[in-house]
Amino acid sequence: MRKKVDERIRNLIENGVRKRQRSMFIIVGDKSRDQIVNLNYMLSKSRVKSRPSVLWCYRDKLEISSHKKKRAKQIKKLMQRGLMDPEKADPFSLFLETSDITYCLYRDSERVLGNTFGMCILQDFEALTPNLLARTIETVEGGGLIILLLRSLSSLTSLYTMVMDVHERFRTESHTQAAARFNERFLLSIASCKACLVMDDELNILPITLMKHIEPVTSNEDSEGLSEQERRLKDLKDQFREDFPVGPLIGKCCTMDQGNAVINFLDSILDKSLRNTVALLAARGRGKSAALGLAIAGAIAAGYSNIFVTAPSPENLKTLFDFVCKGITALEYKEHLHYDVVKSADPELKKATIQINVYKQHRQTVQYLKPHDHGKLSQVELLVIDEAAAIPLPIVKSMLGPYIVFLSSTVNGYEGTGRSLSLKLLQQLESQSQPSAQSNGSNSSRLFKKVELNESIRYSSGDPIETWLNDLLCLDLANSIPNISRLPHPKECDLYYVNRDTLFSYHKESEIFLQDAILKFALDSSH
């Protein structure tokens, strides 16, 4: 039976596509997966480009196999048992057959980092953790959908008492029950999210959302179908199109911010004074590692021979090395003819790239160095430190020397570790560079520059899902860091007992206190 769908559903999807922002749907009911087909159809109709790719995440069991041959056998058995009419095409089966779906166990979710999907489906709510939520949602592009599937509930408030998998690790003999405060906080936050609708498995909107009406918006694209940010990026690429090596490298950038960052890096590389330090700060998903990779490609084109890259683990450098290869390929270097990629033989590192040898002009090397092996740095021309804040501060300081240093750090987001870096190291580097302007052109001091990326690679600025997730998980604290001149004496401090139920209640006043408390914990960990 055909049924008219609530206009708010269609308007939310179409508005997200026009504004390049993500939307979220929570579907409650035992047949919730059947509505994925309808939402996918509405999204496909709203998009100009091809059908969206799908990421399907689950705990340990799919109702239908992710393997095509096994799935065909399952469908055949259902037909034999009379549970499926062979004369009628099952829409869900067609969706599985025709869509580009990546299936992923929650425990393997790290492998989807860096990938981009048009739709993300999260089932098995009880297996979700804040880390999993942030990690999977971050992969969805602007205009895409996040769909959360919930089993039938007597009421949404029964989520408050749902036993989560993660509670198992908190149970002890004296404490056999774990309070599901995050569940309640999650549900209360949904009501304030401006791009989320909660529905049953017949697409009837449940009265939890504050959005009584969703008005359609007009596209902000110009006659060529470009947004303002895309137009500015295109103008930047056109401006440097004939410049080598800048033009081809800027052509690989996805945002204006990323393009400007690459230009700043290349300015330091082409200057060749070997006393520049450039710090790149951004939230997750802004393209920091890609910008560093393109900068290294520029250094190779400029003739730099000894380039070292360090990070907590070579696995963290996958994107960086990928973009080194993309950059030098754009500069007309060919693999096996002009350069070779060396993978790690250590099985624990899963064949991570650890070195790139280039021999087009002369022998040039880009190689990974463990942070604790900084004593082995010799004849360095360029040192790149990715996720510098995840490396102990004394080690980062000891790495600085008479060569160009590029460093990056994630200042917020679920992997944000950059508060210590921004509070200590960057302040010191900035203060050390200030006298250089007054020292009559002395070459003894280093030149310091800080570059920030604000534009997301995958979606446009002001994305409501990003705002909601940052508020829910207390992630966006980088802009709230106060300028602390001294730590108070213990006698000047007061000790308070805080009710945890009130603290995580998502009330407006308690949220201010919670965000402030999390910020203080972050600051304390950096001292």
XYZ file of C-alpha atoms in Angstrom:
527
model
C 0.000 0.000 0.000
C 1.371 3.374 -1.019
C 1.676 5.958 1.720
C 2.441 9.668 1.684
C 5.758 10.325 3.408
C 5.998 13.199 5.886
C 7.360 16.249 4.045
C 9.901 16.849 6.799
C 11.774 13.680 5.791
C 12.117 14.658 2.138
C 12.887 18.302 2.956
C 15.614 17.338 5.434
C 17.319 15.088 2.867
C 17.040 17.626 0.027
C 18.196 20.524 2.235
C 21.240 18.514 3.284
C 22.164 17.810 -0.343
C 21.743 21.481 -1.343
C 23.789 22.768 1.619
C 26.357 19.907 1.572
C 25.456 19.059 5.156
C 24.678 15.710 6.758
C 21.334 14.495 8.103
C 20.521 11.784 10.629
C 17.545 9.440 10.974
C 16.841 7.165 13.929
C 14.415 4.378 12.988
C 12.726 2.435 15.799
C 11.122 -0.945 15.123
C 11.791 -4.552 14.176
C 11.331 -3.742 10.461
C 13.464 -0.602 10.540
C 15.941 -1.947 7.969
C 13.185 -2.057 5.313
C 12.985 1.753 5.387
C 16.668 2.070 4.491
C 15.613 1.368 0.898
C 13.192 4.310 0.853
C 15.665 6.733 2.423
C 18.351 5.603 -0.023
C 15.928 6.151 -2.929
C 15.057 9.683 -1.735
C 18.746 10.513 -1.312
C 19.607 9.158 -4.779
C 16.852 11.276 -6.372
C 18.100 14.413 -4.589
C 21.705 13.976 -5.727
C 23.012 14.897 -9.154
C 25.935 12.467 -8.934
C 25.876 8.672 -8.742
C 24.109 6.606 -6.095
C 25.619 6.970 -2.615
C 28.105 4.418 -1.342
C 27.035 2.798 1.927
C 28.886 1.919 5.131
C 27.008 -0.681 7.204
C 28.377 -1.155 10.730
C 27.263 -3.897 13.122
C 28.374 -5.730 16.264
C 28.755 -9.371 15.250
C 25.821 -10.571 13.164
C 23.983 -9.398 10.058
C 20.498 -10.764 9.427
C 21.537 -11.360 5.842
C 25.040 -12.245 4.674
C 27.426 -9.595 3.374
C 28.783 -12.206 0.924
C 26.875 -12.211 -2.395
C 26.912 -16.003 -2.973
C 25.879 -16.752 0.603
C 23.174 -14.090 0.349
C 21.804 -15.735 -2.813
C 21.589 -19.070 -0.952
C 19.778 -17.404 1.952
C 17.244 -15.815 -0.414
C 16.725 -19.188 -2.141
C 16.013 -20.853 1.225
C 13.537 -18.108 2.143
C 11.707 -18.705 -1.150
C 11.603 -22.476 -0.541
C 10.137 -21.905 2.927
C 7.491 -19.597 1.471
C 8.823 -16.524 3.264
C 9.602 -14.679 0.034
C 7.534 -14.438 -3.142
C 9.774 -15.249 -6.150
C 7.358 -13.365 -8.446
C 7.901 -10.102 -6.553
C 11.254 -8.396 -6.362
C 12.116 -7.719 -2.735
C 13.191 -4.021 -2.557
C 15.662 -4.688 0.246
C 17.356 -7.500 -1.707
C 17.551 -5.248 -4.775
C 19.117 -2.538 -2.600
C 21.751 -5.008 -1.371
C 22.500 -6.192 -4.919
C 22.714 -2.795 -6.615
C 24.372 -0.634 -3.937
C 28.067 -0.255 -3.205
C 28.015 -1.442 0.431
C 30.995 -1.772 2.755
C 30.221 -3.981 5.746
C 32.246 -3.362 8.890
C 32.280 -4.894 12.356
C 32.432 -2.305 15.118
C 35.678 -3.824 16.381
C 37.225 -3.236 12.925
C 35.958 0.338 12.574
C 39.482 1.802 12.467
C 39.881 0.484 8.918
C 37.215 2.889 7.595
C 39.094 5.982 8.831
C 39.960 8.220 5.906
C 37.216 6.759 3.684
C 34.136 8.678 2.554
C 30.589 7.334 2.191
C 27.233 8.767 1.172
C 25.319 6.821 3.811
C 26.250 5.232 7.138
C 23.999 2.600 8.764
C 24.568 1.803 12.440
C 22.759 -1.191 13.898
C 23.085 -2.839 17.346
C 22.770 0.347 19.402
C 23.863 -1.480 22.572
C 27.340 -1.995 21.050
C 27.929 1.699 20.320
C 30.456 3.753 22.270
C 31.273 7.477 21.928
C 34.466 6.570 20.022
C 32.582 4.351 17.555
C 29.906 6.995 17.089
C 32.437 9.703 16.258
C 34.614 7.440 14.107
C 31.804 6.181 11.862
C 29.797 9.412 11.543
C 32.971 11.257 10.508
C 33.158 9.178 7.294
C 29.872 10.570 5.885
C 30.123 13.279 3.228
C 28.046 16.437 3.004
C 24.526 15.682 1.799
C 24.822 12.131 3.143
C 22.714 10.277 5.709
C 23.451 8.658 9.060
C 20.831 5.995 9.873
C 20.637 4.472 13.345
C 18.529 1.305 13.644
C 16.823 0.516 16.971
C 14.783 -2.532 17.877
C 11.179 -2.112 19.038
C 10.979 -0.254 22.339
C 8.011 0.133 24.674
C 9.035 3.794 24.796
C 12.119 5.771 23.847
C 12.874 6.311 27.527
C 13.565 2.570 27.838
C 16.887 3.442 26.180
C 17.843 4.915 29.555
C 18.051 1.442 31.101
C 19.338 -0.474 28.063
C 22.322 -2.645 28.973
C 25.268 -1.630 26.793
C 28.150 -3.949 25.874
C 30.683 -1.497 27.283
C 29.070 -1.763 30.738
C 30.577 -5.235 31.144
C 34.048 -3.858 31.783
C 32.790 -1.588 34.578
C 31.048 -4.284 36.618
C 32.711 -5.556 39.787
C 31.629 -7.724 42.716
C 30.639 -4.659 44.699
C 29.098 -2.807 41.724
C 27.063 -5.205 39.611
C 25.074 -2.515 37.765
C 26.352 0.309 35.557
C 24.301 3.475 35.143
C 23.484 4.203 31.487
C 23.964 7.969 31.769
C 25.303 8.274 28.237
C 22.116 6.703 26.818
C 19.949 9.326 28.491
C 22.295 12.105 27.417
C 22.261 10.785 23.836
C 18.464 10.714 23.673
C 18.090 14.196 25.185
C 20.657 15.592 22.752
C 18.716 14.215 19.779
C 15.842 16.583 20.545
C 18.137 19.587 20.102
C 19.811 18.360 16.893
C 18.621 20.462 13.947
C 19.230 17.735 11.366
C 17.827 14.619 13.034
C 14.422 12.940 12.862
C 13.270 9.971 14.966
C 10.787 7.668 13.194
C 9.098 4.310 13.579
C 9.504 1.555 10.982
C 6.607 2.980 8.937
C 8.258 6.419 8.627
C 5.912 8.060 11.134
C 7.877 10.798 12.904
C 7.937 10.377 16.682
C 7.317 13.486 18.810
C 10.810 13.763 20.255
C 12.125 16.277 17.757
C 11.643 20.015 18.255
C 11.281 20.566 14.502
C 7.579 20.926 13.767
C 8.307 22.166 10.248
C 11.307 21.889 7.923
C 11.161 24.431 5.132
C 12.981 23.688 1.855
C 16.034 25.864 1.215
C 17.436 27.132 -2.055
C 20.851 26.096 -3.298
C 23.682 28.613 -2.862
C 25.470 27.404 -5.997
C 26.331 29.696 -8.917
C 25.578 29.147 -12.608
C 28.392 26.574 -12.841
C 27.010 24.598 -9.897
C 29.766 25.768 -7.512
C 29.312 27.013 -3.961
C 31.162 30.103 -2.719
C 33.933 27.983 -1.150
C 34.272 25.860 -4.301
C 34.431 29.016 -6.435
C 37.245 30.456 -4.273
C 39.170 27.183 -4.502
C 38.748 27.082 -8.291
C 40.044 30.669 -8.542
C 43.077 29.718 -6.423
C 43.821 26.725 -8.661
C 43.473 28.898 -11.787
C 45.826 31.501 -10.265
C 48.658 28.984 -9.793
C 47.887 26.678 -12.723
C 51.040 27.599 -14.687
C 53.381 27.683 -11.656
C 55.588 24.639 -11.044
C 55.492 22.807 -8.655
C 52.747 24.815 -6.924
C 50.053 24.468 -9.613
C 49.818 20.658 -9.848
C 49.940 20.321 -6.040
C 47.229 22.934 -5.428
C 45.163 21.018 -7.985
C 45.028 18.104 -5.505
C 43.564 20.240 -2.694
C 39.912 19.883 -1.696
C 39.360 23.144 0.214
C 40.589 26.732 0.154
C 42.108 26.293 3.622
C 44.049 23.238 2.485
C 45.292 25.099 -0.586
C 46.529 28.017 1.529
C 48.263 25.580 3.907
C 50.127 23.935 1.012
C 51.180 27.387 -0.269
C 52.553 28.275 3.195
C 54.498 25.012 3.311
C 55.895 25.537 -0.196
C 56.949 29.116 0.671
C 59.123 27.720 3.480
C 60.472 24.942 1.233
C 61.399 27.261 -1.643
C 62.921 29.797 0.800
C 65.607 27.165 1.672
C 66.814 29.082 4.746
C 66.376 25.840 6.775
C 65.183 27.756 9.857
C 61.418 27.742 9.337
C 58.897 26.047 11.592
C 55.312 25.779 10.333
C 52.602 24.417 12.657
C 49.347 23.147 11.153
C 46.381 22.975 13.548
C 42.885 21.729 12.786
C 40.022 19.571 13.939
C 39.707 16.060 12.566
C 38.733 15.655 8.898
C 40.235 18.932 7.656
C 42.961 17.397 5.487
C 46.095 18.016 7.578
C 47.905 14.800 6.632
C 47.059 15.291 2.953
C 48.445 18.858 3.040
C 51.676 17.603 4.633
C 51.966 14.880 1.990
C 51.571 17.405 -0.840
C 54.160 19.662 0.836
C 56.657 16.770 0.923
C 56.007 16.197 -2.799
C 56.866 19.872 -3.321
C 60.094 19.427 -1.337
C 61.071 16.507 -3.594
C 60.458 18.663 -6.675
C 62.579 21.424 -5.071
C 65.507 18.999 -4.753
C 65.471 18.198 -1.018
C 67.339 14.917 -0.485
C 66.831 13.906 3.161
C 63.255 14.147 4.420
C 62.210 12.470 7.665
C 58.642 11.894 8.822
C 57.692 10.960 12.363
C 54.438 10.074 14.109
C 53.397 7.852 17.032
C 53.130 4.929 14.573
C 53.709 4.495 10.813
C 50.076 3.360 10.581
C 49.133 6.983 11.368
C 50.945 8.078 8.203
C 48.921 6.175 5.605
C 47.166 9.302 4.284
C 50.377 11.349 4.362
C 52.372 8.835 2.289
C 49.404 8.342 -0.067
C 49.408 12.076 -0.811
C 53.182 12.171 -1.228
C 52.664 9.644 -4.039
C 49.655 11.538 -5.448
C 51.646 14.768 -5.351
C 54.730 13.470 -7.144
C 52.497 11.642 -9.640
C 50.871 15.017 -10.406
C 54.429 16.318 -10.941
C 54.904 13.584 -13.590
C 56.927 11.134 -11.513
C 56.180 7.494 -12.316
C 56.301 4.652 -9.783
C 59.071 2.047 -10.411
C 60.595 4.388 -13.010
C 61.227 7.477 -10.857
C 60.368 6.284 -7.342
C 59.711 3.186 -5.219
C 57.512 2.728 -2.146
C 58.920 0.589 0.695
C 56.473 -1.212 3.012
C 57.180 -2.434 6.538
C 57.924 -6.149 6.949
C 56.611 -6.060 10.531
C 53.260 -7.963 10.560
C 52.002 -5.770 13.428
C 52.279 -2.684 11.209
C 50.100 -4.265 8.485
C 52.425 -3.368 5.591
C 52.437 0.335 6.428
C 54.573 2.539 4.153
C 57.848 3.484 5.876
C 59.955 4.906 3.032
C 59.786 6.400 -0.456
C 62.972 6.377 -2.549
C 63.099 8.880 -5.425
C 65.775 8.856 -8.137
C 64.507 11.058 -10.970
C 66.884 14.012 -10.442
C 69.223 12.469 -7.848
C 68.922 10.164 -4.848
C 66.139 11.483 -2.557
C 64.544 9.762 0.432
C 61.383 10.242 2.471
C 61.551 7.905 5.454
C 59.711 7.201 8.687
C 61.580 7.689 11.951
C 60.320 6.559 15.356
C 59.969 9.543 17.724
C 62.324 7.949 20.272
C 65.013 7.541 17.576
C 65.386 11.311 17.157
C 69.104 10.954 17.970
C 69.526 9.338 14.532
C 68.536 12.539 12.738
C 71.499 13.505 10.562
C 71.862 15.620 7.435
C 68.150 16.436 7.674
C 66.737 19.095 5.388
C 63.054 18.688 6.244
C 61.439 17.062 9.287
C 57.672 16.452 9.322
C 55.996 15.646 12.668
C 52.426 14.405 12.222
C 50.172 14.431 15.332
C 52.938 16.150 17.295
C 50.813 16.481 20.441
C 50.619 12.680 20.758
C 54.414 12.616 21.154
C 55.911 13.598 24.558
C 56.760 17.297 24.600
C 60.471 16.898 25.526
C 60.960 14.583 22.523
C 59.289 17.072 20.148
C 61.545 19.845 21.482
C 64.656 17.706 21.039
C 63.721 17.102 17.385
C 63.936 20.784 16.477
C 67.214 21.659 14.782
C 68.881 23.535 11.896
C 66.396 22.364 9.292
C 62.817 23.055 8.233
C 60.216 21.602 10.593
C 56.554 21.043 9.711
C 54.301 19.812 12.495
C 50.592 19.133 12.731
C 48.162 18.427 15.527
C 44.464 17.662 15.956
C 43.226 20.345 18.355
C 39.773 18.874 18.939
C 37.579 16.041 17.759
C 37.568 12.573 19.292
C 41.304 12.150 18.586
C 42.137 15.677 19.731
C 45.401 15.787 21.668
C 46.543 19.238 20.655
C 45.835 21.222 23.805
C 49.224 20.478 25.340
C 50.858 21.366 22.028
C 48.981 24.660 21.661
C 49.536 25.617 25.295
C 53.228 24.835 25.591
C 55.246 24.097 22.483
C 53.574 26.553 20.105
C 53.673 29.364 22.668
C 57.399 28.777 23.150
C 58.097 28.643 19.421
C 56.097 31.820 18.900
C 57.903 33.686 21.691
C 61.313 32.518 20.414
C 60.547 33.816 16.935
C 59.439 37.284 18.098
C 62.931 38.660 18.882
C 64.012 37.796 15.341
C 62.178 40.868 14.061
C 64.220 43.060 16.421
C 67.597 41.358 16.064
C 68.675 43.191 12.879
C 68.104 40.225 10.599
C 70.084 37.743 12.673
C 69.936 34.225 11.262
C 70.218 32.583 14.686
C 66.505 32.544 15.523
C 63.873 30.371 13.863
C 60.951 31.746 11.878
C 57.618 30.462 13.137
C 54.263 30.383 11.377
C 50.950 28.917 12.558
C 48.358 27.775 9.985
C 44.824 26.657 10.859
C 42.343 24.626 8.800
C 38.663 25.299 9.496
C 36.926 23.939 6.380
C 35.999 20.269 6.466
C 37.022 18.108 3.517
C 33.766 16.126 3.445
C 31.029 18.646 4.285
C 30.396 22.388 4.374
C 30.885 24.641 7.390
C 28.063 24.885 9.915
C 27.221 21.185 9.589
C 24.536 20.523 12.262
C 25.651 16.914 12.838
C 29.182 18.077 13.649
C 27.790 20.674 16.081
C 25.558 18.054 17.736
C 28.371 15.494 18.039
C 30.801 18.062 19.465
C 28.243 19.100 22.091
C 27.291 15.510 22.940
C 30.874 14.297 23.384
C 32.376 17.604 24.653
C 34.845 17.674 21.759
C 34.975 21.315 20.673
C 36.955 22.850 23.521
C 39.979 24.202 21.654
C 38.464 27.672 21.279
C 37.681 27.900 25.001
C 41.229 27.531 26.339
C 41.900 30.408 28.762
C 45.243 32.153 29.025
C 46.520 30.793 32.338
C 49.375 32.758 33.915
C 49.654 30.536 36.986
C 48.055 27.530 38.660
C 46.124 28.364 41.857
C 47.434 27.226 45.214
C 45.411 24.340 46.737
C 44.329 26.652 49.583
C 42.631 28.893 47.004
C 40.564 25.998 45.636
C 37.201 24.617 46.768
C 36.197 20.960 46.620
C 32.626 20.163 45.535
C 30.577 16.988 45.384
C 28.834 16.817 42.003
C 25.743 14.728 41.307
C 26.594 12.748 38.155
C 22.968 12.345 37.071
C 22.613 16.126 37.081
C 25.999 16.660 35.432
C 25.102 14.514 32.392
C 21.438 15.552 32.216
C 21.973 17.766 29.117
C 20.370 20.694 30.951
C 21.529 24.085 29.698
C 23.152 25.083 33.006
C 24.762 21.706 33.715
C 26.194 21.672 30.170
C 28.159 24.856 30.891
C 29.611 23.242 34.019
C 30.354 19.937 32.226
C 32.159 21.590 29.304
C 34.180 23.664 31.781
C 35.063 20.553 33.815
C 36.190 18.623 30.708
C 38.301 21.611 29.637
C 39.998 21.679 33.051
C 40.758 17.954 32.802
C 42.306 18.546 29.368
C 44.379 21.458 30.636
C 45.476 19.474 33.677
C 46.702 16.620 31.463
C 48.909 19.066 29.548
C 50.819 20.249 32.627
